Tab-separated table of C-alpha atoms in Angstrom:
chain	number	residue	atom	x	y	z
A	555	MET	CA	44.934	151.351	-94.216
A	556	VAL	CA	41.723	152.396	-92.454
A	557	TRP	CA	42.020	149.480	-90.031
A	558	GLU	CA	45.643	150.417	-89.385
A	559	LYS	CA	44.753	154.092	-88.702
A	560	GLU	CA	41.978	153.018	-86.345
A	561	LYS	CA	44.394	150.709	-84.561
A	562	ILE	CA	46.927	153.533	-84.169
A	563	VAL	CA	44.281	155.953	-82.856
A	564	GLY	CA	42.908	153.274	-80.534
A	565	SER	CA	46.357	152.495	-79.225
A	566	CYS	CA	46.996	156.182	-78.536
A	567	ILE	CA	43.690	156.515	-76.628
A	568	VAL	CA	44.301	153.377	-74.563
A	569	GLY	CA	47.895	154.348	-73.958
A	570	GLY	CA	46.903	157.830	-72.895
A	571	ALA	CA	44.226	156.501	-70.555
A	572	ALA	CA	46.656	154.013	-69.072
A	573	PHE	CA	49.214	156.777	-68.539
A	574	ALA	CA	46.582	158.997	-66.863
A	575	VAL	CA	45.450	156.185	-64.549
A	576	GLY	CA	49.043	155.291	-63.793
A	577	ALA	CA	49.919	158.901	-63.012
A	578	SER	CA	46.875	159.184	-60.718
A	579	PHE	CA	47.853	156.004	-58.871
A	580	LEU	CA	51.422	157.267	-58.525
A	581	HIS	CA	50.195	160.613	-57.175
A	582	LEU	CA	47.960	158.930	-54.586
A	583	PHE	CA	50.647	156.391	-53.727
A	584	LEU	CA	53.297	159.027	-53.112
A	585	LYS	CA	50.840	160.983	-50.957
A	586	GLY	CA	50.253	157.851	-48.902
A	587	GLU	CA	46.544	157.713	-49.774
A	588	LEU	CA	46.806	154.484	-51.750
A	589	PRO	CA	47.157	151.339	-49.611
A	590	LEU	CA	50.169	149.203	-50.381
A	591	GLY	CA	49.425	146.267	-52.653
A	592	LEU	CA	46.130	147.680	-54.003
A	593	GLY	CA	45.987	146.297	-57.522
A	594	LEU	CA	49.768	145.862	-57.500
A	595	GLY	CA	51.775	142.674	-57.387
A	596	LEU	CA	54.324	142.055	-54.671
A	597	SER	CA	57.150	142.418	-57.192
A	598	SER	CA	55.705	145.563	-58.744
A	599	PRO	CA	58.145	148.484	-59.147
A	600	TRP	CA	55.428	150.713	-57.628
A	601	ARG	CA	56.278	149.278	-54.184
A	602	ILE	CA	59.870	150.370	-54.575
A	603	LEU	CA	58.876	154.009	-55.210
A	604	ARG	CA	57.598	154.567	-51.679
A	605	LYS	CA	57.813	152.340	-48.659
A	606	ARG	CA	54.917	152.826	-46.260
A	607	LYS	CA	55.938	154.283	-42.912
A	608	PRO	CA	55.502	151.604	-40.248
A	609	VAL	CA	52.811	152.299	-37.677
A	610	ARG	CA	54.532	152.562	-34.305
A	611	VAL	CA	52.466	152.046	-31.171
A	612	TYR	CA	53.404	152.662	-27.557
A	613	MET	CA	52.261	150.882	-24.441
A	614	ASP	CA	53.559	151.379	-20.925
A	615	GLY	CA	53.115	149.706	-17.588
A	616	CYS	CA	54.684	148.626	-14.330
A	617	PHE	CA	54.778	144.972	-15.452
A	618	ASP	CA	55.263	143.932	-11.836
A	619	MET	CA	55.029	140.171	-11.258
A	620	MET	CA	54.591	139.879	-15.017
A	621	HIS	CA	52.068	137.240	-16.103
A	622	TYR	CA	50.369	136.007	-19.272
A	623	GLY	CA	47.747	138.761	-18.963
A	624	HIS	CA	50.494	141.355	-19.459
A	625	CYS	CA	51.824	139.344	-22.402
A	626	ASN	CA	48.385	139.162	-23.983
A	627	ALA	CA	48.028	142.941	-23.631
A	628	LEU	CA	51.344	143.406	-25.446
A	629	ARG	CA	50.225	140.950	-28.137
A	630	GLN	CA	47.022	142.935	-28.683
A	631	ALA	CA	48.931	146.225	-28.735
A	632	ARG	CA	51.387	144.890	-31.325
A	633	ALA	CA	48.466	143.857	-33.550
A	634	LEU	CA	47.402	147.530	-33.741
A	635	GLY	CA	50.647	148.525	-35.455
A	636	ASP	CA	53.829	147.342	-37.109
A	637	GLN	CA	56.242	148.085	-34.267
A	638	LEU	CA	55.600	148.025	-30.525
A	639	VAL	CA	57.550	150.292	-28.197
A	640	VAL	CA	57.057	149.532	-24.492
A	641	GLY	CA	57.724	151.895	-21.613
A	642	VAL	CA	58.627	150.298	-18.284
A	643	VAL	CA	57.772	152.555	-15.335
A	644	SER	CA	60.608	153.293	-12.910
A	645	ASP	CA	60.700	152.007	-9.339
A	646	GLU	CA	60.462	155.591	-8.033
A	647	GLU	CA	57.340	156.354	-10.086
A	648	ILE	CA	55.650	153.137	-8.930
A	649	ILE	CA	56.469	153.885	-5.286
A	650	ALA	CA	55.059	157.415	-5.642
A	651	ASN	CA	51.845	156.306	-7.342
A	652	LYS	CA	51.155	152.790	-6.059
A	653	GLY	CA	53.729	151.644	-3.522
A	654	PRO	CA	56.845	149.461	-3.729
A	655	PRO	CA	57.056	147.017	-6.664
A	656	VAL	CA	57.636	143.317	-5.988
A	657	THR	CA	60.193	143.068	-8.792
A	658	PRO	CA	62.828	145.808	-9.304
A	659	LEU	CA	63.258	147.664	-12.599
A	660	HIS	CA	66.119	145.547	-13.972
A	661	GLU	CA	64.065	142.361	-13.532
A	662	ARG	CA	60.988	143.972	-15.088
A	663	MET	CA	63.101	145.176	-18.034
A	664	THR	CA	64.402	141.629	-18.543
A	665	MET	CA	60.849	140.305	-18.602
A	666	VAL	CA	59.485	142.887	-21.060
A	667	LYS	CA	62.443	142.624	-23.450
A	668	ALA	CA	61.891	138.872	-23.606
A	669	VAL	CA	58.276	139.141	-24.818
A	670	LYS	CA	58.277	138.240	-28.501
A	671	TRP	CA	55.818	140.960	-29.560
A	672	VAL	CA	58.009	143.764	-28.194
A	673	ASP	CA	60.286	145.620	-30.632
A	674	GLU	CA	61.759	148.318	-28.418
A	675	VAL	CA	61.818	149.139	-24.703
A	676	ILE	CA	62.054	152.502	-22.915
A	677	SER	CA	63.397	152.329	-19.366
A	678	ASP	CA	62.237	154.624	-16.544
A	679	ALA	CA	59.001	155.643	-18.268
A	680	PRO	CA	56.747	158.018	-16.303
A	681	TYR	CA	53.628	156.617	-14.657
A	682	ALA	CA	51.423	159.265	-16.302
A	683	ILE	CA	51.572	160.533	-19.887
A	684	THR	CA	52.633	164.175	-19.492
A	685	GLU	CA	52.668	166.799	-22.256
A	686	GLU	CA	56.467	166.711	-22.326
A	687	PHE	CA	56.712	162.917	-22.503
A	688	MET	CA	53.917	162.667	-25.086
A	689	LYS	CA	55.790	165.141	-27.330
A	690	LYS	CA	58.935	163.034	-26.890
A	691	LEU	CA	57.007	159.917	-27.921
A	692	PHE	CA	55.594	161.582	-31.040
A	693	ASP	CA	58.763	163.424	-32.117
A	694	GLU	CA	61.696	161.310	-30.943
A	695	TYR	CA	60.182	157.825	-30.995
A	696	GLN	CA	57.835	158.487	-33.933
A	697	ILE	CA	54.874	156.993	-32.056
A	698	ASP	CA	51.526	157.066	-33.867
A	699	TYR	CA	49.252	155.768	-31.101
A	700	ILE	CA	49.361	155.247	-27.342
A	701	ILE	CA	47.707	152.009	-26.187
A	702	HIS	CA	46.188	150.950	-22.873
A	703	GLY	CA	43.704	148.388	-21.588
A	704	ASP	CA	40.046	149.080	-20.893
A	705	ASP	CA	40.656	149.030	-17.126
A	706	PRO	CA	41.210	152.501	-15.582
A	707	CYS	CA	44.745	153.731	-14.838
A	708	VAL	CA	44.217	156.293	-12.095
A	709	LEU	CA	46.640	158.809	-10.575
A	710	PRO	CA	46.634	159.562	-6.818
A	711	ASP	CA	44.500	162.682	-7.453
A	712	GLY	CA	41.850	160.557	-9.172
A	713	SER	CA	42.620	161.740	-12.716
A	714	ASP	CA	43.067	159.533	-15.786
A	715	ALA	CA	46.756	158.846	-16.558
A	716	TYR	CA	45.966	158.795	-20.306
A	717	ALA	CA	43.743	161.886	-20.476
A	718	LEU	CA	46.219	163.849	-22.623
A	719	ALA	CA	46.672	161.047	-25.132
A	720	LYS	CA	42.886	160.733	-25.464
A	721	LYS	CA	42.536	164.484	-25.932
A	722	ALA	CA	45.185	164.416	-28.682
A	723	GLY	CA	43.216	161.734	-30.543
A	724	ARG	CA	46.199	159.392	-30.460
A	725	TYR	CA	44.814	156.831	-27.986
A	726	LYS	CA	43.655	153.281	-28.689
A	727	GLN	CA	42.216	150.756	-26.277
A	728	ILE	CA	42.539	146.991	-25.961
A	729	LYS	CA	40.598	144.450	-23.916
A	730	ARG	CA	41.823	143.466	-20.498
A	731	THR	CA	42.634	139.752	-20.125
A	732	GLU	CA	40.059	138.358	-17.725
A	733	GLY	CA	40.873	135.663	-15.200
A	734	VAL	CA	44.224	136.963	-13.981
A	735	SER	CA	45.653	139.962	-12.154
A	736	SER	CA	48.557	140.665	-9.833
A	737	THR	CA	45.993	140.813	-7.017
A	738	ASP	CA	44.790	137.349	-7.895
A	739	ILE	CA	48.324	135.954	-8.022
A	740	VAL	CA	49.214	137.352	-4.587
A	741	GLY	CA	46.161	135.579	-3.170
A	742	ARG	CA	47.446	132.307	-4.549
A	743	MET	CA	50.931	132.973	-3.155
A	744	LEU	CA	49.547	133.249	0.346
A	745	LEU	CA	48.483	129.635	0.227
A	746	CYS	CA	52.152	128.720	-0.027
A	747	VAL	CA	52.924	130.218	3.391
A	748	ARG	CA	49.857	128.944	5.243
A	749	GLU	CA	51.882	126.281	7.075
A	750	ARG	CA	53.708	128.991	9.042
A	751	THR	CA	53.080	129.518	12.744
A	752	VAL	CA	49.716	130.676	14.044
A	753	SER	CA	51.303	133.998	15.077
A	754	ASP	CA	51.768	134.822	11.394
A	755	THR	CA	48.128	134.149	10.550
A	756	HIS	CA	46.935	137.711	11.189
A	757	SER	CA	49.663	139.166	8.970
A	758	ARG	CA	48.862	136.747	6.164
A	759	SER	CA	45.138	137.424	6.429
A	760	SER	CA	45.781	141.179	6.435
A	761	LEU	CA	47.956	140.894	3.349
A	762	GLN	CA	45.378	138.748	1.615
A	763	ARG	CA	42.581	141.206	2.371
A	764	GLN	CA	44.513	144.183	1.003
A	765	PHE	CA	45.008	142.363	-2.283
A	766	SER	CA	41.454	141.025	-2.414
A	767	HIS	CA	39.907	144.115	-3.999
A	768	GLY	CA	39.630	144.117	-7.769
A	769	HIS	CA	38.382	142.077	-10.670
A	770	ASN	CA	39.227	138.732	-9.057
A	771	SER	CA	39.088	138.185	-5.316
A	772	PRO	CA	41.308	135.313	-4.148
A	773	LYS	CA	39.823	132.652	-1.934
A	774	PHE	CA	41.914	131.958	1.124
A	775	ASP	CA	41.327	129.503	3.938
A	776	ASP	CA	43.368	129.909	7.125
A	777	GLY	CA	42.479	126.552	8.580
A	778	GLY	CA	42.565	122.964	7.510
A	779	SER	CA	44.112	121.456	4.408
A	780	SER	CA	41.173	121.897	2.094
A	781	GLY	CA	41.856	125.540	1.191
A	782	THR	CA	42.518	125.870	-2.515
A	783	ARG	CA	42.871	128.710	-4.969
A	784	VAL	CA	40.890	128.025	-8.125
A	785	SER	CA	42.099	129.906	-11.176
A	786	HIS	CA	39.554	131.910	-13.185
A	787	PHE	CA	41.535	131.220	-16.348
A	788	LEU	CA	39.685	129.288	-19.048
A	789	PRO	CA	42.173	128.054	-21.656
A	790	THR	CA	41.117	127.853	-25.295
A	791	SER	CA	42.916	126.440	-28.310
A	792	ARG	CA	42.602	129.860	-29.961
A	793	ARG	CA	44.568	131.587	-27.195
A	794	ILE	CA	47.297	128.929	-27.329
A	795	VAL	CA	47.530	129.373	-31.114
A	796	GLN	CA	47.786	133.162	-30.659
A	797	PHE	CA	50.817	132.656	-28.405
A	798	SER	CA	52.461	129.930	-30.499
A	799	ASN	CA	55.145	130.436	-33.138
A	800	GLY	CA	53.532	127.935	-35.494
A	801	LYS	CA	56.915	126.782	-36.821
A	802	GLY	CA	58.739	123.524	-36.293
A	803	PRO	CA	62.483	122.888	-36.354
A	804	GLY	CA	64.396	122.686	-39.633
A	805	PRO	CA	65.587	119.311	-40.974
A	806	ASP	CA	69.091	119.638	-39.486
A	807	ALA	CA	68.212	121.778	-36.457
A	808	ARG	CA	70.024	121.276	-33.178
A	809	ILE	CA	67.149	120.914	-30.712
A	810	ILE	CA	67.747	121.867	-27.069
A	811	TYR	CA	65.383	120.603	-24.369
A	812	ILE	CA	64.839	122.106	-20.917
A	813	ASP	CA	62.004	121.254	-18.532
A	814	GLY	CA	60.529	122.514	-15.286
A	815	ALA	CA	57.488	123.995	-13.563
A	816	PHE	CA	58.161	127.589	-14.727
A	817	ASP	CA	55.759	128.689	-12.036
A	818	LEU	CA	55.211	132.426	-11.590
A	819	PHE	CA	57.379	133.047	-14.669
A	820	HIS	CA	60.189	135.436	-13.662
A	821	ALA	CA	63.501	136.941	-14.829
A	822	GLY	CA	65.448	133.894	-13.629
A	823	HIS	CA	63.409	131.705	-15.986
A	824	VAL	CA	63.908	134.123	-18.883
A	825	GLU	CA	67.687	134.212	-18.484
A	826	ILE	CA	68.168	130.432	-18.295
A	827	LEU	CA	65.934	130.035	-21.381
A	828	ARG	CA	68.079	132.596	-23.190
A	829	ARG	CA	71.229	130.659	-22.276
A	830	ALA	CA	69.650	127.377	-23.389
A	831	ARG	CA	68.521	128.847	-26.737
A	832	GLU	CA	72.080	130.010	-27.489
A	833	LEU	CA	73.198	126.364	-27.512
A	834	GLY	CA	71.140	125.379	-30.546
A	835	ASP	CA	68.716	126.272	-33.296
A	836	PHE	CA	65.424	125.330	-31.631
A	837	LEU	CA	64.428	125.454	-27.960
A	838	LEU	CA	61.824	122.945	-26.790
A	839	VAL	CA	60.506	123.528	-23.256
A	840	GLY	CA	58.791	120.824	-21.234
A	841	ILE	CA	56.278	122.129	-18.685
A	842	HIS	CA	55.319	119.728	-15.897
A	843	ASN	CA	51.649	119.271	-15.091
A	844	ASP	CA	50.029	120.509	-11.871
A	845	GLN	CA	50.001	117.092	-10.221
A	846	THR	CA	53.729	116.601	-10.765
A	847	VAL	CA	54.577	120.064	-9.428
A	848	SER	CA	52.368	119.540	-6.352
A	849	ALA	CA	54.035	116.204	-5.634
A	850	LYS	CA	57.520	117.721	-5.840
A	851	ARG	CA	56.965	121.238	-4.417
A	852	GLY	CA	54.038	120.936	-2.000
A	853	THR	CA	50.243	120.850	-1.890
A	854	HIS	CA	49.743	124.516	-2.752
A	855	ARG	CA	52.026	124.573	-5.735
A	856	PRO	CA	51.920	125.446	-8.512
A	857	ILE	CA	50.656	129.005	-8.066
A	858	MET	CA	49.785	129.234	-11.770
A	859	ASN	CA	48.071	126.285	-13.431
A	860	LEU	CA	49.520	124.335	-16.348
A	861	HIS	CA	47.950	126.366	-19.152
A	862	GLU	CA	48.767	129.697	-17.495
A	863	ARG	CA	52.387	128.614	-17.138
A	864	SER	CA	52.421	127.385	-20.745
A	865	LEU	CA	51.248	130.756	-22.084
A	866	SER	CA	53.885	132.654	-20.108
A	867	VAL	CA	56.630	130.411	-21.507
A	868	LEU	CA	55.227	130.571	-25.056
A	869	ALA	CA	55.304	134.379	-24.934
A	870	CYS	CA	59.075	134.293	-24.406
A	871	ARG	CA	61.037	135.104	-27.580
A	872	TYR	CA	63.702	132.479	-26.785
A	873	VAL	CA	61.193	129.611	-26.817
A	874	ASP	CA	60.231	127.848	-30.049
A	875	GLU	CA	57.846	125.180	-28.742
A	876	VAL	CA	56.514	123.738	-25.491
A	877	ILE	CA	55.348	120.324	-24.359
A	878	ILE	CA	52.268	120.986	-22.223
A	879	GLY	CA	52.308	118.457	-19.389
A	880	ALA	CA	55.782	117.057	-20.008
A	881	PRO	CA	56.713	113.898	-18.054
A	882	TRP	CA	58.991	114.245	-15.024
A	883	GLU	CA	61.496	111.778	-16.442
A	884	VAL	CA	63.156	112.523	-19.766
A	885	SER	CA	62.805	109.164	-21.476
A	886	ARG	CA	64.566	107.758	-24.526
A	887	ASP	CA	61.204	107.821	-26.291
A	888	THR	CA	60.856	111.581	-25.624
A	889	ILE	CA	64.384	112.202	-26.918
A	890	THR	CA	63.732	110.160	-30.068
A	891	THR	CA	60.244	111.547	-30.754
A	892	PHE	CA	61.385	115.158	-30.601
A	893	ASP	CA	64.861	114.509	-32.041
A	894	ILE	CA	66.477	116.192	-29.025
A	895	SER	CA	70.198	116.945	-29.355
A	896	LEU	CA	70.877	118.186	-25.833
A	897	VAL	CA	69.037	118.238	-22.487
A	898	VAL	CA	69.956	121.078	-20.096
A	899	HIS	CA	69.189	122.141	-16.528
A	900	GLY	CA	70.073	125.338	-14.631
A	901	THR	CA	72.165	125.568	-11.469
A	902	VAL	CA	69.483	127.660	-9.705
A	903	ALA	CA	66.211	125.841	-9.057
A	904	GLU	CA	63.702	125.231	-6.275
A	905	SER	CA	65.588	121.997	-5.616
A	906	ASP	CA	68.588	120.199	-7.085
A	907	ASP	CA	67.686	116.940	-5.346
A	908	PHE	CA	67.305	115.282	-8.751
A	909	GLN	CA	71.056	114.550	-8.662
A	910	LYS	CA	70.604	112.604	-5.408
A	911	GLU	CA	67.420	110.771	-6.348
A	912	GLU	CA	67.480	107.069	-7.081
A	913	ASP	CA	65.201	107.700	-10.028
A	914	ASN	CA	67.099	110.609	-11.563
A	915	PRO	CA	64.760	112.189	-14.162
A	916	TYR	CA	67.801	112.880	-16.370
A	917	ALA	CA	69.341	109.389	-16.086
A	918	VAL	CA	68.684	108.573	-19.756
A	919	PRO	CA	70.159	111.741	-21.314
A	920	ILE	CA	73.119	111.453	-18.898
A	921	SER	CA	73.758	107.870	-20.060
A	922	MET	CA	73.521	109.037	-23.674
A	923	GLY	CA	76.041	111.820	-23.071
A	924	ILE	CA	73.598	114.578	-24.036
A	925	PHE	CA	72.993	116.234	-20.655
A	926	GLU	CA	74.515	119.529	-19.537
A	927	ILE	CA	74.113	121.711	-16.449
A	928	LEU	CA	74.016	125.437	-17.292
A	929	GLU	CA	75.145	128.205	-14.964
A	930	SER	CA	72.008	130.211	-14.132
A	931	PRO	CA	72.566	133.953	-14.752
A	932	LEU	CA	70.193	135.049	-11.953
A	933	ASP	CA	69.668	133.661	-8.465
A	934	ILE	CA	65.871	133.941	-8.489
A	935	THR	CA	63.226	131.266	-7.904
A	936	THR	CA	59.461	131.263	-7.421
A	937	SER	CA	60.087	131.081	-3.660
A	938	THR	CA	62.146	134.294	-3.941
A	939	ILE	CA	59.095	136.179	-5.234
A	940	ILE	CA	56.858	134.712	-2.519
A	941	ARG	CA	59.323	135.733	0.204
A	942	ARG	CA	59.378	139.303	-1.125
A	943	ILE	CA	55.594	139.531	-0.854
A	944	VAL	CA	55.426	138.125	2.665
A	945	ALA	CA	58.369	140.192	3.960
A	946	ASN	CA	56.860	143.461	2.733
A	947	HIS	CA	53.206	142.893	3.562
A	948	GLU	CA	52.816	146.243	5.377
A	949	ALA	CA	54.145	148.205	2.406
A	950	TYR	CA	51.813	146.342	0.050
A	951	GLN	CA	48.897	147.012	2.390
A	952	LYS	CA	49.563	150.762	2.078
A	953	ARG	CA	49.996	150.352	-1.676
A	954	ASN	CA	46.576	148.802	-2.065
A	955	ALA	CA	44.938	151.460	0.141
A	956	LYS	CA	46.474	154.176	-2.070
A	957	LYS	CA	45.151	152.433	-5.194
A	958	GLU	CA	41.646	152.165	-3.708
A	959	ALA	CA	41.613	155.880	-2.806
A	960	SER	CA	42.726	156.882	-6.326
A	961	GLU	CA	40.119	154.718	-8.027
A	962	LYS	CA	37.413	156.064	-5.714
A	963	LYS	CA	38.288	159.643	-6.732
A	964	TYR	CA	38.323	158.633	-10.408
A	965	TYR	CA	34.834	157.109	-10.314
A	966	GLU	CA	33.482	160.012	-8.234
A	967	GLN	CA	34.745	162.493	-10.837
A	968	LYS	CA	33.332	160.350	-13.627
A	969	SER	CA	29.933	160.225	-11.918
A	970	PHE	CA	29.994	164.007	-11.456
A	971	VAL	CA	30.656	164.568	-15.168
A	972	VAL	CA	27.903	162.164	-16.180
A	973	GLY	CA	25.504	163.834	-13.720
A	974	ASP	CA	26.222	167.230	-15.257
């Protein structure tokens, strides 16, 4: 009997302690002070009691001539929260603060929406975070933090565009992706128009100079055939893994294959990839190497090197996998190795001469009855973007001068504060 009484008392003490601990955990959990999963199994009923509010982060930008550096910034921003909301600055705001954009708002929206780390997009975002817009972000969009890179974003008056967010304590910073910038890309573009008449040389040099200020100054040679633009980008396996999905096709997946240069990745590329993905379960993209692109498009192509182009394509939500350095001809071996169900090609491209070539790169899939030409939703090519830059060189010259003046004011004000 004594042992039984002791057992009963002991059970009551243990049970009471367990209840007290459980009640304390519940109290902390409901208050949001207990991290999810702390000492609790995934199937625990405690998780059902209160679902943690997702951390929503906001990042904005012009995203003009969008490149893998922009995509990497969005990837880093997404890693700071559970949901990423992206604001795309309007054409009018860009013109007022920087000068005319190369790509209009609808194309920039297409590009941003296609980035796989983006959950939501706000059109016509303001260039600077105002009190009114910041309140809208916090109240209407339930934003927890505003994100920007460690490079300065300066208004025409020299002030910091994110000063209010920093003051509110709701600002977080990410690292800028070194080795690429819109300035750098424009410098490379100019090499593609160097074969124009001598009378255009001054204009091209002027345009190159106005884009040569910044983190990466493009090298440009007006004479001879030896001028080259060497990319600062240093590819690593880690960066490729960061951009990859890490998943292969299912056992019965319908695999669609599309190949190309995908140089200066633009809205036209995004839309044809979207169309291709709709035809199957898994989209495999073949990206031609630099030598192949140069042979087919000219000495100064591609503008972006193979690994830069691969990252831009990998960042697209419609793409499941890429072949880095895909062969020009789609062979039977390639089709068998990757279990390709259908090979597609868009109607808009730099050249459709492949249909006239003796050695048609799609001869094998055509003979197998697995080739299809898709109607391209947008009439945009890499050459389209280059023509926009060259045609508007005066406007871009003013744009760069405005940017330089703003940054000068910003650093002068910063130096004054430090001096005080």
